[in-house]
Amino acid sequence: MARYGMVIDLTKCNGCYNCFLACRDEYCGNEYPGYSAEQPMSGQFWMRVIEKERGKYPKVKLAYIPIPCMHCDDAPCIAVAQNKAVYRRPDGIVIIDPKKSKGQKQIVSSCPYRVIYWNEKEDIPQKCTLCAHLLDDGWKEPRCVELCPTGALVFGDLDDPKSEAAKLLASGNTEALHPEYALKEKVTYIGLPKKFVAGTVIYGDKDECAEGVTVTLSGKGAKKTAKTNFFGDFEFEGLPDEVDYKVKIAAPGYKEQELEAKTKVDVYLGEVVLKKGK
Ligand code: SF4
Ligand code: SF4
């Protein structure tokens, strides 16, 4: 038996919202008995895409994060449901039974990912089913995965070493959106935004961009180096939160500069002007 899951590679996601639209197309106005009632035309986002802006002018980055149900192995939504209204199928997909869940509003607030929505008209909780009705009909992947133009959504059997999803998992580059919830999520991510430290180096005497200058970042036992590019820019990406870093900038014939950066937020150190001397 397969154990279905998904890896979402944010380095490939361009925020086109096709996944969101595919989900709406599949479920709005369509009922799949035993799997899901109709998704209302507004107010529900079974595949929600959030935009995360990082940094501040002039160094701003935008990341898109698609968020479906994580189909957790340790799912609190299953634990709070009465009458087995939420259950995990043998293939790992977590389903809310559209009939048994009637009136069970407590299921909505049980999910820390906030991916369960309340249908006021039907009096039921609803969420992503990984298109279980299609998979049972022979489909190889959910609609959102099928319509993603960049290959950012990779669906498959996590226990099959030949599946692309299992290979990505085995690469060790995936992580849960919120590992602190500890729910054994079967939807994981590559490229989740972390913190960055960046800056621009200028030769003061020439008033021009300093290309090829060595910049060293050190803190919490780690050390990284980078070279400034043609525009004098440098950047350290993927840094952990809340670390006090020292940033050293050294160019032959110029005084070394040392700055501080704390990754409570993304840091742009601005223009660092190098002065002649030792
Ligand atoms: S993400 Fe939320 S709704 Fe989905 S299985 Fe986990 S706890 Fe349940
Ligand atoms: S369809 Fe693919 S590229 Fe477009 S927003 Fe969804 S995951 Fe990102």
PDB file of C-alpha atoms and ligand atoms in Angstrom:
ATOM      1  CA  MET A   1       0.000   0.000   0.000  1.00  0.00           C
ATOM      2  CA  ALA A   2       1.259   3.424  -0.935  1.00  0.00           C
ATOM      3  CA  ARG A   3       1.819   6.142   1.673  1.00  0.00           C
ATOM      4  CA  TYR A   4       0.964   9.344  -0.129  1.00  0.00           C
ATOM      5  CA  GLY A   5       2.574  12.693   0.510  1.00  0.00           C
ATOM      6  CA  MET A   6       3.861  15.799  -1.224  1.00  0.00           C
ATOM      7  CA  VAL A   7       7.060  17.797  -1.360  1.00  0.00           C
ATOM      8  CA  ILE A   8       6.615  21.487  -2.182  1.00  0.00           C
ATOM      9  CA  ASP A   9       9.741  23.036  -3.681  1.00  0.00           C
ATOM     10  CA  LEU A  10       9.458  26.769  -3.029  1.00  0.00           C
ATOM     11  CA  THR A  11      12.519  27.489  -5.158  1.00  0.00           C
ATOM     12  CA  LYS A  12      10.327  26.566  -8.139  1.00  0.00           C
ATOM     13  CA  CYS A  13       7.080  28.245  -7.063  1.00  0.00           C
ATOM     14  CA  ASN A  14       6.370  31.463  -8.973  1.00  0.00           C
ATOM     15  CA  GLY A  15       3.097  32.309  -7.254  1.00  0.00           C
ATOM     16  CA  CYS A  16       0.904  31.712 -10.310  1.00  0.00           C
ATOM     17  CA  TYR A  17      -1.994  30.392  -8.144  1.00  0.00           C
ATOM     18  CA  ASN A  18      -2.772  27.600 -10.631  1.00  0.00           C
ATOM     19  CA  CYS A  19      -2.834  25.097  -7.747  1.00  0.00           C
ATOM     20  CA  PHE A  20      -5.398  27.195  -5.899  1.00  0.00           C
ATOM     21  CA  LEU A  21      -7.525  27.563  -9.053  1.00  0.00           C
ATOM     22  CA  ALA A  22      -7.289  23.845  -9.883  1.00  0.00           C
ATOM     23  CA  CYS A  23      -8.615  23.076  -6.408  1.00  0.00           C
ATOM     24  CA  ARG A  24     -11.505  25.513  -6.825  1.00  0.00           C
ATOM     25  CA  ASP A  25     -12.308  24.035 -10.220  1.00  0.00           C
ATOM     26  CA  GLU A  26     -12.389  20.513  -8.811  1.00  0.00           C
ATOM     27  CA  TYR A  27     -14.465  21.183  -5.709  1.00  0.00           C
ATOM     28  CA  CYS A  28     -16.619  24.300  -6.130  1.00  0.00           C
ATOM     29  CA  GLY A  29     -20.061  23.094  -7.172  1.00  0.00           C
ATOM     30  CA  ASN A  30     -18.930  19.454  -7.080  1.00  0.00           C
ATOM     31  CA  GLU A  31     -19.751  16.938  -4.403  1.00  0.00           C
ATOM     32  CA  TYR A  32     -17.867  13.643  -4.056  1.00  0.00           C
ATOM     33  CA  PRO A  33     -19.934  11.421  -1.753  1.00  0.00           C
ATOM     34  CA  GLY A  34     -17.832   9.761   0.916  1.00  0.00           C
ATOM     35  CA  TYR A  35     -14.950  12.170   0.236  1.00  0.00           C
ATOM     36  CA  SER A  36     -16.162  15.774   0.348  1.00  0.00           C
ATOM     37  CA  ALA A  37     -19.176  18.045   0.035  1.00  0.00           C
ATOM     38  CA  GLU A  38     -19.081  21.026  -2.332  1.00  0.00           C
ATOM     39  CA  GLN A  39     -16.513  23.689  -1.549  1.00  0.00           C
ATOM     40  CA  PRO A  40     -18.297  27.050  -1.141  1.00  0.00           C
ATOM     41  CA  MET A  41     -17.547  29.681  -3.798  1.00  0.00           C
ATOM     42  CA  SER A  42     -15.854  31.931  -1.241  1.00  0.00           C
ATOM     43  CA  GLY A  43     -14.179  31.787   2.121  1.00  0.00           C
ATOM     44  CA  GLN A  44     -12.354  28.456   1.799  1.00  0.00           C
ATOM     45  CA  PHE A  45      -8.788  27.837   0.637  1.00  0.00           C
ATOM     46  CA  TRP A  46      -8.002  24.111   0.550  1.00  0.00           C
ATOM     47  CA  MET A  47      -4.804  25.046  -1.282  1.00  0.00           C
ATOM     48  CA  ARG A  48      -3.902  28.469   0.065  1.00  0.00           C
ATOM     49  CA  VAL A  49      -0.930  30.364  -1.388  1.00  0.00           C
ATOM     50  CA  ILE A  50       0.539  32.931   0.969  1.00  0.00           C
ATOM     51  CA  GLU A  51       3.021  35.622   0.016  1.00  0.00           C
ATOM     52  CA  LYS A  52       5.886  36.259   2.375  1.00  0.00           C
ATOM     53  CA  GLU A  53       7.786  39.496   1.933  1.00  0.00           C
ATOM     54  CA  ARG A  54      11.261  39.626   3.433  1.00  0.00           C
ATOM     55  CA  GLY A  55      13.735  42.420   4.033  1.00  0.00           C
ATOM     56  CA  LYS A  56      13.173  46.076   3.310  1.00  0.00           C
ATOM     57  CA  TYR A  57      13.976  48.503   0.539  1.00  0.00           C
ATOM     58  CA  PRO A  58      16.280  48.294  -1.352  1.00  0.00           C
ATOM     59  CA  LYS A  59      16.735  44.592  -0.488  1.00  0.00           C
ATOM     60  CA  VAL A  60      13.321  42.967  -0.655  1.00  0.00           C
ATOM     61  CA  LYS A  61      12.503  39.332  -1.465  1.00  0.00           C
ATOM     62  CA  LEU A  62       9.148  37.686  -2.030  1.00  0.00           C
ATOM     63  CA  ALA A  63       8.428  34.015  -1.406  1.00  0.00           C
ATOM     64  CA  TYR A  64       5.215  32.146  -2.205  1.00  0.00           C
ATOM     65  CA  ILE A  65       4.171  29.315   0.101  1.00  0.00           C
ATOM     66  CA  PRO A  66       1.349  26.975  -1.004  1.00  0.00           C
ATOM     67  CA  ILE A  67      -0.349  25.481   2.067  1.00  0.00           C
ATOM     68  CA  PRO A  68      -2.679  22.474   1.770  1.00  0.00           C
ATOM     69  CA  CYS A  69      -3.601  20.052   4.584  1.00  0.00           C
ATOM     70  CA  MET A  70      -0.365  18.359   5.704  1.00  0.00           C
ATOM     71  CA  HIS A  71      -2.027  14.927   6.090  1.00  0.00           C
ATOM     72  CA  CYS A  72      -0.222  14.491   9.397  1.00  0.00           C
ATOM     73  CA  ASP A  73       0.524  11.064  10.839  1.00  0.00           C
ATOM     74  CA  ASP A  74      -0.055  12.515  14.318  1.00  0.00           C
ATOM     75  CA  ALA A  75      -3.148  14.508  13.397  1.00  0.00           C
ATOM     76  CA  PRO A  76      -4.970  16.385  16.179  1.00  0.00           C
ATOM     77  CA  CYS A  77      -8.013  16.707  13.901  1.00  0.00           C
ATOM     78  CA  ILE A  78      -8.420  12.921  14.106  1.00  0.00           C
ATOM     79  CA  ALA A  79      -8.018  12.978  17.878  1.00  0.00           C
ATOM     80  CA  VAL A  80     -10.759  15.564  18.536  1.00  0.00           C
ATOM     81  CA  ALA A  81     -13.323  14.154  16.111  1.00  0.00           C
ATOM     82  CA  GLN A  82     -16.192  12.152  17.528  1.00  0.00           C
ATOM     83  CA  ASN A  83     -17.683   9.137  15.838  1.00  0.00           C
ATOM     84  CA  LYS A  84     -14.495   8.634  13.741  1.00  0.00           C
ATOM     85  CA  ALA A  85     -15.570  11.594  11.619  1.00  0.00           C
ATOM     86  CA  VAL A  86     -11.923  12.266  10.719  1.00  0.00           C
ATOM     87  CA  TYR A  87      -9.778   9.283   9.814  1.00  0.00           C
ATOM     88  CA  ARG A  88      -6.556   8.288   8.124  1.00  0.00           C
ATOM     89  CA  ARG A  89      -6.897   5.995   5.152  1.00  0.00           C
ATOM     90  CA  PRO A  90      -4.444   3.083   4.734  1.00  0.00           C
ATOM     91  CA  ASP A  91      -2.644   5.204   2.110  1.00  0.00           C
ATOM     92  CA  GLY A  92      -2.083   7.958   4.697  1.00  0.00           C
ATOM     93  CA  ILE A  93      -4.604  10.505   3.400  1.00  0.00           C
ATOM     94  CA  VAL A  94      -6.576  12.226   6.184  1.00  0.00           C
ATOM     95  CA  ILE A  95     -10.265  12.565   5.323  1.00  0.00           C
ATOM     96  CA  ILE A  96     -13.085  14.440   7.037  1.00  0.00           C
ATOM     97  CA  ASP A  97     -16.239  12.415   6.515  1.00  0.00           C
ATOM     98  CA  PRO A  98     -18.764  14.950   5.170  1.00  0.00           C
ATOM     99  CA  LYS A  99     -21.694  13.228   6.878  1.00  0.00           C
ATOM    100  CA  LYS A 100     -20.248  12.061  10.218  1.00  0.00           C
ATOM    101  CA  SER A 101     -18.607  15.440  10.839  1.00  0.00           C
ATOM    102  CA  LYS A 102     -21.905  17.353  10.793  1.00  0.00           C
ATOM    103  CA  GLY A 103     -22.047  19.832  13.659  1.00  0.00           C
ATOM    104  CA  GLN A 104     -18.492  19.106  14.825  1.00  0.00           C
ATOM    105  CA  LYS A 105     -17.070  22.618  14.798  1.00  0.00           C
ATOM    106  CA  GLN A 106     -14.329  21.643  17.278  1.00  0.00           C
ATOM    107  CA  ILE A 107     -12.529  19.928  14.385  1.00  0.00           C
ATOM    108  CA  VAL A 108     -11.797  23.318  12.780  1.00  0.00           C
ATOM    109  CA  SER A 109      -9.816  24.710  15.708  1.00  0.00           C
ATOM    110  CA  SER A 110      -7.905  21.459  16.319  1.00  0.00           C
ATOM    111  CA  CYS A 111      -5.601  22.062  13.346  1.00  0.00           C
ATOM    112  CA  PRO A 112      -2.617  24.285  14.163  1.00  0.00           C
ATOM    113  CA  TYR A 113      -2.051  24.844  10.427  1.00  0.00           C
ATOM    114  CA  ARG A 114      -5.530  26.381  10.183  1.00  0.00           C
ATOM    115  CA  VAL A 115      -6.359  24.479   6.988  1.00  0.00           C
ATOM    116  CA  ILE A 116      -9.829  23.308   8.045  1.00  0.00           C
ATOM    117  CA  TYR A 117     -12.754  25.572   7.115  1.00  0.00           C
ATOM    118  CA  TRP A 118     -16.267  25.658   8.475  1.00  0.00           C
ATOM    119  CA  ASN A 119     -19.115  25.366   5.982  1.00  0.00           C
ATOM    120  CA  GLU A 120     -21.924  27.295   7.645  1.00  0.00           C
ATOM    121  CA  LYS A 121     -24.592  26.178   5.192  1.00  0.00           C
ATOM    122  CA  GLU A 122     -23.801  22.451   5.441  1.00  0.00           C
ATOM    123  CA  ASP A 123     -22.746  22.653   9.116  1.00  0.00           C
ATOM    124  CA  ILE A 124     -19.527  20.702   8.424  1.00  0.00           C
ATOM    125  CA  PRO A 125     -15.725  21.175   8.536  1.00  0.00           C
ATOM    126  CA  GLN A 126     -13.875  20.844   5.201  1.00  0.00           C
ATOM    127  CA  LYS A 127     -10.325  20.661   3.860  1.00  0.00           C
ATOM    128  CA  CYS A 128      -7.984  19.271   1.189  1.00  0.00           C
ATOM    129  CA  THR A 129      -8.428  15.552   0.467  1.00  0.00           C
ATOM    130  CA  LEU A 130      -5.371  15.239  -1.806  1.00  0.00           C
ATOM    131  CA  CYS A 131      -8.033  14.495  -4.443  1.00  0.00           C
ATOM    132  CA  ALA A 132      -8.548  11.027  -2.937  1.00  0.00           C
ATOM    133  CA  HIS A 133     -11.621  10.495  -5.163  1.00  0.00           C
ATOM    134  CA  LEU A 134      -9.410  10.911  -8.248  1.00  0.00           C
ATOM    135  CA  LEU A 135      -6.600   8.714  -6.917  1.00  0.00           C
ATOM    136  CA  ASP A 136      -9.152   5.988  -6.212  1.00  0.00           C
ATOM    137  CA  ASP A 137     -10.258   6.416  -9.810  1.00  0.00           C
ATOM    138  CA  GLY A 138      -6.768   5.739 -11.135  1.00  0.00           C
ATOM    139  CA  TRP A 139      -5.320   9.260 -11.238  1.00  0.00           C
ATOM    140  CA  LYS A 140      -1.613   9.504 -10.436  1.00  0.00           C
ATOM    141  CA  GLU A 141      -1.732  12.903  -8.742  1.00  0.00           C
ATOM    142  CA  PRO A 142      -4.132  15.559  -7.371  1.00  0.00           C
ATOM    143  CA  ARG A 143      -5.399  18.365  -9.623  1.00  0.00           C
ATOM    144  CA  CYS A 144      -3.145  21.016  -8.053  1.00  0.00           C
ATOM    145  CA  VAL A 145      -0.044  18.947  -8.821  1.00  0.00           C
ATOM    146  CA  GLU A 146      -1.210  18.237 -12.344  1.00  0.00           C
ATOM    147  CA  LEU A 147      -1.703  21.938 -13.089  1.00  0.00           C
ATOM    148  CA  CYS A 148       1.445  23.328 -11.452  1.00  0.00           C
ATOM    149  CA  PRO A 149       3.461  24.606 -14.436  1.00  0.00           C
ATOM    150  CA  THR A 150       6.847  24.658 -12.722  1.00  0.00           C
ATOM    151  CA  GLY A 151       6.989  21.253 -11.039  1.00  0.00           C
ATOM    152  CA  ALA A 152       6.995  22.866  -7.599  1.00  0.00           C
ATOM    153  CA  LEU A 153       4.460  20.330  -6.293  1.00  0.00           C
ATOM    154  CA  VAL A 154       5.794  16.783  -6.227  1.00  0.00           C
ATOM    155  CA  PHE A 155       3.289  14.119  -5.204  1.00  0.00           C
ATOM    156  CA  GLY A 156       3.938  10.432  -4.719  1.00  0.00           C
ATOM    157  CA  ASP A 157       4.349   7.354  -2.588  1.00  0.00           C
ATOM    158  CA  LEU A 158       6.758   8.310   0.172  1.00  0.00           C
ATOM    159  CA  ASP A 159       7.585   4.643   0.758  1.00  0.00           C
ATOM    160  CA  ASP A 160       8.518   3.961  -2.862  1.00  0.00           C
ATOM    161  CA  PRO A 161      12.225   4.809  -3.232  1.00  0.00           C
ATOM    162  CA  LYS A 162      11.709   5.243  -6.968  1.00  0.00           C
ATOM    163  CA  SER A 163       9.092   8.001  -6.578  1.00  0.00           C
ATOM    164  CA  GLU A 164      10.288  11.585  -7.050  1.00  0.00           C
ATOM    165  CA  ALA A 165       8.709  12.615  -3.735  1.00  0.00           C
ATOM    166  CA  ALA A 166      10.565   9.854  -1.844  1.00  0.00           C
ATOM    167  CA  LYS A 167      13.841  10.834  -3.524  1.00  0.00           C
ATOM    168  CA  LEU A 168      13.408  14.445  -2.453  1.00  0.00           C
ATOM    169  CA  LEU A 169      12.627  13.318   1.095  1.00  0.00           C
ATOM    170  CA  ALA A 170      15.738  11.136   1.122  1.00  0.00           C
ATOM    171  CA  SER A 171      17.858  14.105   0.001  1.00  0.00           C
ATOM    172  CA  GLY A 172      17.522  15.511   3.513  1.00  0.00           C
ATOM    173  CA  ASN A 173      16.594  18.949   2.130  1.00  0.00           C
ATOM    174  CA  THR A 174      12.937  18.859   3.143  1.00  0.00           C
ATOM    175  CA  GLU A 175      11.362  20.169   6.311  1.00  0.00           C
ATOM    176  CA  ALA A 176       7.933  20.689   7.799  1.00  0.00           C
ATOM    177  CA  LEU A 177       6.413  24.153   7.549  1.00  0.00           C
ATOM    178  CA  HIS A 178       6.151  24.153  11.358  1.00  0.00           C
ATOM    179  CA  PRO A 179       8.447  21.475  12.792  1.00  0.00           C
ATOM    180  CA  GLU A 180       7.580  22.758  16.274  1.00  0.00           C
ATOM    181  CA  TYR A 181       4.069  21.283  15.903  1.00  0.00           C
ATOM    182  CA  ALA A 182       5.660  17.788  15.662  1.00  0.00           C
ATOM    183  CA  LEU A 183       2.753  16.261  13.721  1.00  0.00           C
ATOM    184  CA  LYS A 184       4.778  14.019  11.353  1.00  0.00           C
ATOM    185  CA  GLU A 185       3.493  15.959   8.356  1.00  0.00           C
ATOM    186  CA  LYS A 186       3.422  14.129   5.011  1.00  0.00           C
ATOM    187  CA  VAL A 187       3.552  17.441   3.151  1.00  0.00           C
ATOM    188  CA  THR A 188       7.030  18.941   3.485  1.00  0.00           C
ATOM    189  CA  TYR A 189       8.946  21.817   1.896  1.00  0.00           C
ATOM    190  CA  ILE A 190      12.193  22.654   0.160  1.00  0.00           C
ATOM    191  CA  GLY A 191      13.482  26.220   0.298  1.00  0.00           C
ATOM    192  CA  LEU A 192      11.390  27.614   3.137  1.00  0.00           C
ATOM    193  CA  PRO A 193      12.443  31.233   3.640  1.00  0.00           C
ATOM    194  CA  LYS A 194      14.991  31.739   6.426  1.00  0.00           C
ATOM    195  CA  LYS A 195      16.895  34.921   7.236  1.00  0.00           C
ATOM    196  CA  PHE A 196      19.493  36.761   5.167  1.00  0.00           C
ATOM    197  CA  VAL A 197      22.281  39.231   5.843  1.00  0.00           C
ATOM    198  CA  ALA A 198      23.245  41.403   2.891  1.00  0.00           C
ATOM    199  CA  GLY A 199      25.052  44.626   2.083  1.00  0.00           C
ATOM    200  CA  THR A 200      26.806  46.685  -0.579  1.00  0.00           C
ATOM    201  CA  VAL A 201      30.512  47.562  -0.506  1.00  0.00           C
ATOM    202  CA  ILE A 202      31.891  50.749  -2.057  1.00  0.00           C
ATOM    203  CA  TYR A 203      35.459  52.004  -2.493  1.00  0.00           C
ATOM    204  CA  GLY A 204      35.332  55.432  -0.785  1.00  0.00           C
ATOM    205  CA  ASP A 205      38.325  56.888  -2.573  1.00  0.00           C
ATOM    206  CA  LYS A 206      37.006  55.993  -6.027  1.00  0.00           C
ATOM    207  CA  ASP A 207      33.298  56.193  -5.215  1.00  0.00           C
ATOM    208  CA  GLU A 208      32.662  52.985  -7.113  1.00  0.00           C
ATOM    209  CA  CYS A 209      31.252  49.517  -6.416  1.00  0.00           C
ATOM    210  CA  ALA A 210      33.792  47.188  -4.818  1.00  0.00           C
ATOM    211  CA  GLU A 211      33.751  43.960  -6.788  1.00  0.00           C
ATOM    212  CA  GLY A 212      35.457  40.768  -5.595  1.00  0.00           C
ATOM    213  CA  VAL A 213      35.851  41.844  -1.952  1.00  0.00           C
ATOM    214  CA  THR A 214      35.886  39.061   0.650  1.00  0.00           C
ATOM    215  CA  VAL A 215      33.107  39.218   3.254  1.00  0.00           C
ATOM    216  CA  THR A 216      33.138  36.852   6.236  1.00  0.00           C
ATOM    217  CA  LEU A 217      30.128  36.110   8.404  1.00  0.00           C
ATOM    218  CA  SER A 218      30.672  34.417  11.746  1.00  0.00           C
ATOM    219  CA  GLY A 219      28.428  33.565  14.664  1.00  0.00           C
ATOM    220  CA  LYS A 220      27.139  30.661  16.733  1.00  0.00           C
ATOM    221  CA  GLY A 221      30.167  28.556  15.812  1.00  0.00           C
ATOM    222  CA  ALA A 222      29.602  28.943  12.059  1.00  0.00           C
ATOM    223  CA  LYS A 223      31.707  30.800   9.523  1.00  0.00           C
ATOM    224  CA  LYS A 224      30.826  31.609   5.902  1.00  0.00           C
ATOM    225  CA  THR A 225      32.559  33.677   3.276  1.00  0.00           C
ATOM    226  CA  ALA A 226      31.258  35.416   0.177  1.00  0.00           C
ATOM    227  CA  LYS A 227      32.645  37.686  -2.543  1.00  0.00           C
ATOM    228  CA  THR A 228      30.942  40.895  -3.594  1.00  0.00           C
ATOM    229  CA  ASN A 229      29.564  40.920  -7.124  1.00  0.00           C
ATOM    230  CA  PHE A 230      29.918  43.501  -9.923  1.00  0.00           C
ATOM    231  CA  PHE A 231      27.625  45.875  -8.032  1.00  0.00           C
ATOM    232  CA  GLY A 232      29.514  45.433  -4.762  1.00  0.00           C
ATOM    233  CA  ASP A 233      26.632  43.404  -3.313  1.00  0.00           C
ATOM    234  CA  PHE A 234      27.046  40.415  -0.994  1.00  0.00           C
ATOM    235  CA  GLU A 235      24.503  38.142   0.615  1.00  0.00           C
ATOM    236  CA  PHE A 236      24.335  35.266   3.077  1.00  0.00           C
ATOM    237  CA  GLU A 237      21.040  33.347   2.691  1.00  0.00           C
ATOM    238  CA  GLY A 238      19.317  30.598   4.668  1.00  0.00           C
ATOM    239  CA  LEU A 239      20.483  31.772   8.086  1.00  0.00           C
ATOM    240  CA  PRO A 240      18.819  30.687  11.343  1.00  0.00           C
ATOM    241  CA  ASP A 241      16.721  33.054  13.448  1.00  0.00           C
ATOM    242  CA  GLU A 242      17.968  35.120  16.364  1.00  0.00           C
ATOM    243  CA  VAL A 243      21.723  34.739  15.890  1.00  0.00           C
ATOM    244  CA  ASP A 244      24.225  37.539  16.569  1.00  0.00           C
ATOM    245  CA  TYR A 245      26.642  37.653  13.650  1.00  0.00           C
ATOM    246  CA  LYS A 246      29.805  39.597  12.972  1.00  0.00           C
ATOM    247  CA  VAL A 247      30.414  40.627   9.377  1.00  0.00           C
ATOM    248  CA  LYS A 248      34.029  41.377   8.358  1.00  0.00           C
ATOM    249  CA  ILE A 249      34.805  43.116   5.103  1.00  0.00           C
ATOM    250  CA  ALA A 250      38.410  43.018   3.941  1.00  0.00           C
ATOM    251  CA  ALA A 251      40.010  44.359   0.765  1.00  0.00           C
ATOM    252  CA  PRO A 252      43.779  44.753   0.188  1.00  0.00           C
ATOM    253  CA  GLY A 253      44.889  48.358   0.731  1.00  0.00           C
ATOM    254  CA  TYR A 254      41.726  49.281   2.663  1.00  0.00           C
ATOM    255  CA  LYS A 255      40.883  49.326   6.370  1.00  0.00           C
ATOM    256  CA  GLU A 256      39.016  46.216   7.475  1.00  0.00           C
ATOM    257  CA  GLN A 257      35.470  46.874   8.595  1.00  0.00           C
ATOM    258  CA  GLU A 258      33.492  44.868  11.127  1.00  0.00           C
ATOM    259  CA  LEU A 259      29.725  45.186  11.490  1.00  0.00           C
ATOM    260  CA  GLU A 260      27.098  43.414  13.548  1.00  0.00           C
ATOM    261  CA  ALA A 261      23.884  41.794  12.352  1.00  0.00           C
ATOM    262  CA  LYS A 262      21.206  40.011  14.373  1.00  0.00           C
ATOM    263  CA  THR A 263      18.897  37.728  12.412  1.00  0.00           C
ATOM    264  CA  LYS A 264      15.804  38.642  14.388  1.00  0.00           C
ATOM    265  CA  VAL A 265      14.794  40.061  11.007  1.00  0.00           C
ATOM    266  CA  ASP A 266      16.381  39.959   7.553  1.00  0.00           C
ATOM    267  CA  VAL A 267      19.284  42.379   7.593  1.00  0.00           C
ATOM    268  CA  TYR A 268      20.486  44.771   4.887  1.00  0.00           C
ATOM    269  CA  LEU A 269      23.586  46.509   6.205  1.00  0.00           C
ATOM    270  CA  GLY A 270      23.354  49.252   3.614  1.00  0.00           C
ATOM    271  CA  GLU A 271      26.344  50.751   1.827  1.00  0.00           C
ATOM    272  CA  VAL A 272      29.653  50.021   3.536  1.00  0.00           C
ATOM    273  CA  VAL A 273      32.284  52.509   2.430  1.00  0.00           C
ATOM    274  CA  LEU A 274      35.899  51.248   2.515  1.00  0.00           C
ATOM    275  CA  LYS A 275      38.605  53.745   3.326  1.00  0.00           C
ATOM    276  CA  LYS A 276      42.239  53.553   2.229  1.00  0.00           C
ATOM    277  CA  GLY A 277      44.675  52.281   4.886  1.00  0.00           C
ATOM    278  CA  LYS A 278      45.538  49.202   6.940  1.00  0.00           C
TER     279      LYS A 278
HETATM  280  S1  SF4 B   1      -2.732  19.718   8.671  1.00  0.00           S
HETATM  281 FE1  SF4 B   1      -4.388  20.016  10.116  1.00  0.00          FE
HETATM  282  S2  SF4 B   1      -6.193  19.193   9.058  1.00  0.00           S
HETATM  283 FE2  SF4 B   1      -4.412  18.371   8.007  1.00  0.00          FE
HETATM  284  S3  SF4 B   1      -4.041  16.369   8.992  1.00  0.00           S
HETATM  285 FE3  SF4 B   1      -2.726  17.901  10.014  1.00  0.00          FE
HETATM  286  S4  SF4 B   1      -3.974  18.559  11.770  1.00  0.00           S
HETATM  287 FE4  SF4 B   1      -5.396  17.542  10.355  1.00  0.00          FE
HETATM  288  S1  SF4 B   2       0.739  26.113  -9.259  1.00  0.00           S
HETATM  289 FE1  SF4 B   2       2.882  25.632  -8.693  1.00  0.00          FE
HETATM  290  S2  SF4 B   2       4.036  27.508  -9.231  1.00  0.00           S
HETATM  291 FE2  SF4 B   2       1.846  28.080  -9.210  1.00  0.00          FE
HETATM  292  S3  SF4 B   2       1.486  28.877  -7.099  1.00  0.00           S
HETATM  293 FE3  SF4 B   2       0.954  26.677  -7.079  1.00  0.00          FE
HETATM  294  S4  SF4 B   2       2.856  25.614  -6.441  1.00  0.00           S
HETATM  295 FE4  SF4 B   2       3.437  27.713  -7.066  1.00  0.00          FE
END
